[in-house]
Amino acid sequence: MKKELFGEVNGREVYLYTLENSHGMKVTVSSFGALIIRIWAPDHNGNFADVALGYDRLEQYLENGKFYGAVVAPNANRIGGAKFTLEGKTYELSVNDNGNNLHSHRALGGHKRIWDAEEKENGILFTMSMKDGELGFSGNRDFSVLYELTEENGLRITYDVVSDADTILNLTNHCYFNLDGHGAGQITDHELQLFSHAYTPADAKAIPNGDILRVEGTPMDFTEPHLIGERIDADFDQLKMAGGYDHNWVLDNYTGQVRKIAVVKSSDKSRTMEVYTDLPGVQFYSGNSRDLEAAKDGKTYGYRAGLALETQFYPDTPNKPQFPSSVFGPDRPYHTVTEYRFV
C-alpha cells in the first residue's frame, strides 16, 4: 500500500491510499470523503486505464457537486419533501433538491468529512461518527467503510454502521465509470445488463410514486444487454423527465446475500465490469448533466461522460412502507457489501 499526502482541510491532513494487487490493478482512495479517486483497471488484453471520473486536487473535491467517487452517508438518494416519520416522530432534513433531500447534505454529508484511516492487510478501513440529530437523523452513529482490492480484480466495499437508536441508513458509493478510460467521451456506446425485471417510476422531481413496474416492453429493460444510448432518448415519460437514465431498478433475487446484479462493457467490448451486492436496488445514472468541467489528467468531462451504478435501498424508502425497510438500530446493525469486479 502506498500512502501520500493529498492536502489539508481545516488544519487536518488528508491522505491518499493506493492499493495494488499482484495483477497490476490499482485503486486510490482518500481519507477525505472516503472517496474513490482512481481505479486503474485491466481490459481483456492486459491494457490498463483509469476508469473512474474525478479530479487531481483536493480543493476540487471540497465542491464536488456531482459526487465523484463519494461515499454517500447517512442516506443516499432522495427523500421526498425532505422529511420522514420514524416511530411517530417527524425528522426534517436539508432541503437541497427541488424541495426534497438528496444525499443527506451537500456540505456536511459523509463525502465532505475527513475519515480516520487504518491500514489493513488487503485494504484500508475508514471510520467516522455522527451524533444524534446530526443532519436531521436520529442516533449516535459509528460508520465504517472498508475498501479491499482482491486478487480477482474486484474492488470490494463493505459498509458497517452501529447506532444507539433506530435510524435511517442507506450508504452507497457514487463513483462514475467510463470503461474506455475517464475523459474518453460519452458512455452511450457502453453495453449494460441489469439483473432486474422491475423499476420504481418517479415523478418530475425524481421521487418514486410508490409503484413497482415491470421493465418488459420499455426502454428500462436491460435484462438482456443493450447499448446505453440505444433507447436513452426514446419518447418515454420517465426518460424525458430525467433527461436520460436516473432511476432505481428493483434487483432480482433479493435475499440479503451478495449476487451479481449488473454487467458493463466498454465501447469496444475490451473491458468488462461486473457489479455484485447484497442490496435490493441500484440507481443507474447516465451522467445527464450538460455542464463541462476540468477534471484530472488534463481531461474535460461533459454530457454523459460517465455512468454510476449506486447500490442502495430504494429512493424515498422512509416514506414508502411498501419498499424494503432502511431502518436500522441497536438490534439491527447496518452491514452491506458491494463489489466492482473487472473480468
Coordinates of C-alpha atoms in Angstrom, one line a residue:
M1 CA 0.0 0.0 0.0
K2 CA 1.2 3.5 -0.9
K3 CA 0.3 6.5 1.3
E4 CA 0.8 10.1 0.3
L5 CA -0.3 13.5 1.5
F6 CA -3.2 14.9 -0.6
G7 CA -3.6 18.2 1.3
E8 CA -5.2 19.8 4.3
V9 CA -8.7 20.7 5.3
N10 CA -9.2 23.0 8.3
G11 CA -5.8 22.1 9.5
R12 CA -6.2 18.3 9.2
E13 CA -4.1 16.4 6.9
V14 CA -5.8 14.3 4.1
Y15 CA -4.1 11.3 2.7
L16 CA -4.3 9.2 -0.5
Y17 CA -4.0 5.4 -0.1
T18 CA -3.2 3.3 -3.2
L19 CA -4.0 -0.4 -3.1
E20 CA -2.4 -2.7 -5.7
N21 CA -2.8 -6.4 -6.4
S22 CA -0.5 -8.9 -8.0
H23 CA -2.1 -8.4 -11.4
G24 CA -1.2 -4.7 -11.5
M25 CA -4.7 -3.3 -10.8
K26 CA -4.6 -0.3 -8.6
V27 CA -7.2 1.7 -6.6
T28 CA -6.6 5.1 -5.0
V29 CA -8.9 6.3 -2.2
S30 CA -8.9 9.3 0.0
S31 CA -9.4 9.9 3.7
F32 CA -11.5 13.0 2.7
G33 CA -15.0 11.7 2.0
A34 CA -13.7 8.1 1.8
L35 CA -13.6 9.0 -1.9
I36 CA -12.5 6.7 -4.8
I37 CA -10.0 8.8 -6.7
R38 CA -8.7 6.3 -9.3
I39 CA -9.4 2.8 -10.5
W40 CA -6.6 1.6 -12.7
A41 CA -8.3 -1.5 -14.3
P42 CA -7.3 -4.0 -16.9
D43 CA -9.0 -4.9 -20.1
H44 CA -9.1 -8.4 -21.7
N45 CA -5.7 -7.8 -23.3
G46 CA -4.0 -6.7 -20.1
N47 CA -4.1 -3.0 -21.0
F48 CA -4.8 -0.6 -18.1
A49 CA -6.8 2.6 -17.9
D50 CA -8.2 4.8 -15.1
V51 CA -11.9 4.2 -15.4
A52 CA -13.1 6.4 -12.5
L53 CA -14.1 10.0 -13.1
G54 CA -12.5 12.5 -10.7
Y55 CA -10.2 15.4 -10.0
D56 CA -6.5 16.0 -9.5
R57 CA -6.7 18.4 -6.5
L58 CA -8.3 18.1 -3.0
E59 CA -9.7 21.6 -3.5
Q60 CA -11.9 20.4 -6.3
Y61 CA -13.4 17.7 -4.0
L62 CA -14.3 20.3 -1.5
E63 CA -17.0 21.3 -4.0
N64 CA -17.7 18.1 -6.0
G65 CA -21.3 18.9 -6.9
K66 CA -21.6 15.7 -8.9
F67 CA -20.4 13.4 -6.0
Y68 CA -17.5 11.9 -7.9
G69 CA -16.2 8.8 -6.1
A70 CA -18.2 9.8 -3.0
V71 CA -19.3 7.6 -0.1
V72 CA -22.8 9.0 0.5
A73 CA -23.8 8.8 4.1
P74 CA -26.0 8.5 6.1
N75 CA -28.7 8.3 3.4
A76 CA -28.1 8.1 -0.3
N77 CA -30.6 9.3 -3.0
R78 CA -33.7 11.3 -2.4
I79 CA -36.3 11.7 0.4
G80 CA -39.5 13.3 -0.7
G81 CA -40.3 16.6 1.0
A82 CA -37.0 16.4 2.9
K83 CA -38.7 14.8 5.8
F84 CA -40.0 11.4 7.1
T85 CA -41.6 10.0 10.2
L86 CA -40.0 7.3 12.3
E87 CA -41.6 5.8 15.4
G88 CA -44.1 8.7 15.5
K89 CA -41.5 11.5 15.3
T90 CA -41.1 13.6 12.2
Y91 CA -37.5 14.3 11.1
E92 CA -36.7 17.3 8.9
L93 CA -33.7 17.2 6.6
S94 CA -31.8 19.6 4.4
V95 CA -33.9 20.9 1.5
N96 CA -31.4 20.7 -1.3
D97 CA -33.0 19.3 -4.4
N98 CA -36.3 20.6 -5.8
G99 CA -37.9 20.7 -2.3
N100 CA -36.5 17.3 -1.5
N101 CA -33.4 15.9 0.3
L102 CA -30.7 14.5 -1.9
H103 CA -27.7 12.5 -0.5
S104 CA -28.3 13.7 3.1
H105 CA -26.4 17.0 3.0
R106 CA -24.4 18.6 0.2
A107 CA -21.8 20.3 2.5
L108 CA -21.8 18.1 5.6
G109 CA -22.6 14.6 4.4
G110 CA -20.1 11.7 4.6
H111 CA -18.5 12.7 1.3
K112 CA -17.3 16.0 2.9
R113 CA -16.0 14.5 6.2
I114 CA -12.4 13.6 7.0
W115 CA -12.4 9.9 7.9
D116 CA -10.0 8.2 10.2
A117 CA -7.9 5.6 8.3
E118 CA -6.5 2.3 9.4
E119 CA -4.4 0.2 7.0
K120 CA -5.4 -3.4 6.7
E121 CA -3.7 -6.4 5.1
N122 CA -5.5 -6.1 1.8
G123 CA -7.3 -2.8 2.2
I124 CA -8.0 0.4 4.0
L125 CA -10.6 1.0 6.7
F126 CA -12.2 4.4 7.0
T127 CA -14.2 5.4 10.1
M128 CA -16.2 8.4 11.3
S129 CA -19.1 9.2 13.6
M130 CA -22.2 11.4 13.7
K131 CA -24.1 12.5 16.7
D132 CA -27.8 12.0 17.5
G133 CA -29.8 14.6 15.4
E134 CA -26.8 15.5 13.2
L135 CA -28.0 16.2 9.6
G136 CA -31.5 15.6 10.9
F137 CA -31.2 11.9 11.5
S138 CA -31.5 10.0 14.8
G139 CA -29.0 8.0 16.7
N140 CA -25.3 8.3 17.7
R141 CA -23.8 6.5 14.7
D142 CA -20.4 5.0 14.1
F143 CA -19.7 4.5 10.4
S144 CA -17.0 2.3 8.8
V145 CA -16.2 1.7 5.1
L146 CA -13.6 -0.9 4.2
Y147 CA -12.1 -0.9 0.7
E148 CA -10.4 -4.1 -0.4
L149 CA -8.7 -5.0 -3.7
T150 CA -9.0 -8.7 -4.4
E151 CA -6.8 -11.0 -6.5
E152 CA -9.9 -11.4 -8.7
N153 CA -9.6 -7.7 -9.7
G154 CA -12.5 -6.7 -7.5
L155 CA -12.9 -3.6 -5.6
R156 CA -14.9 -4.7 -2.6
I157 CA -16.6 -2.1 -0.4
T158 CA -18.0 -3.2 3.0
Y159 CA -20.2 -0.7 4.9
D160 CA -21.0 -1.0 8.6
V161 CA -22.9 1.3 10.9
V162 CA -23.7 0.9 14.6
S163 CA -26.4 3.2 16.0
D164 CA -27.7 3.5 19.6
A165 CA -31.2 4.3 18.3
D166 CA -33.4 3.4 15.4
T167 CA -32.4 5.4 12.4
I168 CA -32.5 5.6 8.6
L169 CA -29.4 4.3 6.9
N170 CA -28.7 3.9 3.2
L171 CA -25.0 4.1 2.2
T172 CA -23.6 3.9 -1.3
N173 CA -20.6 4.9 -3.4
H174 CA -21.3 7.4 -6.2
C175 CA -18.3 6.5 -8.4
Y176 CA -18.8 7.4 -12.1
F177 CA -17.3 4.9 -14.5
N178 CA -16.1 5.2 -18.1
L179 CA -14.7 1.8 -19.1
D180 CA -13.0 3.4 -22.2
G181 CA -11.0 5.5 -19.7
H182 CA -12.1 8.6 -17.8
G183 CA -12.3 11.5 -20.2
A184 CA -12.7 9.3 -23.2
G185 CA -16.1 10.7 -24.2
Q186 CA -19.6 9.6 -23.8
I187 CA -20.7 6.3 -22.3
T188 CA -23.7 5.8 -24.6
D189 CA -21.8 3.1 -26.6
H190 CA -21.2 1.1 -23.4
E191 CA -23.2 -2.1 -23.1
L192 CA -25.2 -2.6 -19.9
Q193 CA -27.1 -5.6 -18.5
L194 CA -29.1 -5.3 -15.3
F195 CA -30.4 -8.4 -13.5
S196 CA -33.7 -6.7 -12.8
H197 CA -37.2 -7.1 -14.1
A198 CA -38.8 -4.1 -12.4
Y199 CA -38.1 -0.4 -11.5
T200 CA -39.6 2.3 -9.3
P201 CA -41.1 5.0 -11.6
A202 CA -40.6 8.6 -10.3
D203 CA -42.3 11.9 -10.7
A204 CA -40.8 15.0 -12.3
K205 CA -38.7 15.7 -9.2
A206 CA -37.3 12.1 -9.2
I207 CA -39.3 10.9 -6.2
P208 CA -40.8 7.4 -6.6
N209 CA -44.6 7.3 -6.7
G210 CA -44.6 4.0 -4.8
D211 CA -45.3 1.8 -7.7
I212 CA -43.1 -1.1 -8.9
L213 CA -43.4 -1.6 -12.6
R214 CA -42.2 -4.3 -14.9
V215 CA -39.5 -3.2 -17.4
E216 CA -40.7 -5.5 -20.2
G217 CA -41.5 -3.7 -23.3
T218 CA -39.9 -0.4 -22.2
P219 CA -36.6 1.3 -22.6
M220 CA -35.9 0.4 -18.9
D221 CA -35.4 -3.2 -19.9
F222 CA -31.8 -4.2 -19.5
T223 CA -32.5 -7.9 -18.7
E224 CA -30.6 -8.6 -21.9
P225 CA -27.5 -6.4 -22.8
H226 CA -28.2 -3.1 -24.6
L227 CA -26.2 -0.2 -25.5
I228 CA -26.9 2.6 -23.1
G229 CA -27.6 5.1 -25.9
E230 CA -29.8 2.8 -27.9
R231 CA -33.1 4.0 -26.2
I232 CA -31.9 6.8 -23.9
D233 CA -33.7 9.5 -25.9
A234 CA -36.9 7.4 -26.5
D235 CA -40.3 9.0 -26.3
F236 CA -40.8 7.6 -22.8
D237 CA -42.0 9.8 -20.0
Q238 CA -39.6 8.5 -17.4
L239 CA -36.6 9.2 -19.6
K240 CA -37.9 12.6 -20.8
M241 CA -38.4 13.8 -17.2
A242 CA -34.9 12.8 -16.1
G243 CA -33.1 13.7 -19.3
G244 CA -31.9 10.1 -19.6
Y245 CA -31.5 7.3 -17.1
D246 CA -31.6 8.3 -13.4
H247 CA -33.8 5.6 -11.9
N248 CA -33.8 2.9 -9.3
W249 CA -34.0 -0.7 -10.5
V250 CA -35.5 -3.4 -8.3
L251 CA -32.9 -6.1 -8.3
D252 CA -33.8 -9.8 -8.8
N253 CA -33.2 -12.4 -6.1
Y254 CA -33.0 -10.1 -3.1
T255 CA -32.4 -12.3 -0.1
G256 CA -29.7 -10.3 1.7
Q257 CA -27.0 -12.3 0.1
V258 CA -24.4 -11.0 -2.4
R259 CA -25.1 -11.8 -6.0
K260 CA -24.2 -10.4 -9.4
I261 CA -26.6 -7.6 -10.4
A262 CA -25.0 -5.9 -13.4
V263 CA -22.5 -6.2 -16.2
V264 CA -21.0 -3.3 -18.1
K265 CA -18.8 -3.5 -21.2
S266 CA -16.7 -0.7 -22.8
S267 CA -17.5 0.7 -26.2
D268 CA -15.2 -1.8 -28.0
K269 CA -16.1 -4.6 -25.5
S270 CA -12.5 -4.9 -24.4
R271 CA -13.1 -4.1 -20.8
T272 CA -15.9 -5.7 -18.6
M273 CA -17.0 -4.8 -15.2
E274 CA -19.4 -6.9 -13.1
V275 CA -21.2 -5.5 -10.1
Y276 CA -22.1 -7.5 -7.0
T277 CA -24.2 -6.5 -4.0
D278 CA -26.5 -7.8 -1.2
L279 CA -28.8 -4.8 -1.5
P280 CA -32.3 -4.6 -3.1
G281 CA -31.8 -1.8 -5.6
V282 CA -29.4 0.1 -7.8
Q283 CA -29.6 3.6 -9.1
F284 CA -28.4 3.7 -12.7
Y285 CA -27.4 7.3 -13.6
S286 CA -26.2 8.0 -17.2
G287 CA -24.5 11.3 -16.4
N288 CA -27.1 13.6 -17.8
S289 CA -25.6 16.9 -16.8
R290 CA -24.6 19.0 -19.7
D291 CA -22.0 21.0 -17.7
L292 CA -18.4 21.0 -19.0
E293 CA -15.7 20.8 -16.3
A294 CA -12.0 20.4 -16.0
A295 CA -11.0 17.1 -14.5
K296 CA -7.9 15.0 -13.6
D297 CA -5.0 14.4 -16.1
G298 CA -6.0 17.5 -18.1
K299 CA -9.2 15.9 -19.3
T300 CA -12.6 17.6 -19.6
Y301 CA -15.9 15.9 -18.7
G302 CA -19.1 16.7 -20.5
Y303 CA -22.5 15.3 -21.3
R304 CA -22.8 11.6 -20.3
A305 CA -19.1 11.3 -19.6
G306 CA -19.7 8.6 -17.0
L307 CA -22.2 6.2 -15.6
A308 CA -23.0 5.5 -11.9
L309 CA -24.4 2.2 -10.5
E310 CA -25.3 3.1 -7.0
T311 CA -26.3 0.0 -5.0
Q312 CA -28.9 1.0 -2.4
F313 CA -32.2 0.8 -0.7
Y314 CA -34.8 2.4 -2.9
P315 CA -35.2 6.2 -3.1
D316 CA -37.7 7.7 -0.6
T317 CA -37.9 4.4 1.3
P318 CA -38.5 6.1 4.6
N319 CA -41.8 7.4 3.2
K320 CA -42.7 4.2 1.3
P321 CA -43.6 1.4 3.7
Q322 CA -44.1 -1.0 0.8
F323 CA -40.4 -0.7 0.0
P324 CA -37.7 -2.8 1.8
S325 CA -37.0 -1.1 5.1
S326 CA -33.9 1.0 5.6
V327 CA -34.5 1.3 9.4
F328 CA -31.5 0.1 11.5
G329 CA -30.7 0.4 15.1
P330 CA -29.3 -1.3 18.2
D331 CA -30.8 -4.7 17.4
R332 CA -30.2 -4.4 13.7
P333 CA -26.8 -3.0 12.8
Y334 CA -26.2 -1.9 9.2
H335 CA -24.0 -4.2 7.1
T336 CA -23.8 -4.2 3.3
V337 CA -21.3 -5.3 0.6
T338 CA -20.8 -4.1 -2.9
E339 CA -18.1 -5.2 -5.3
Y340 CA -17.0 -3.8 -8.7
R341 CA -15.0 -6.6 -10.5
F342 CA -13.1 -6.4 -13.7
V343 CA -13.1 -9.7 -15.6

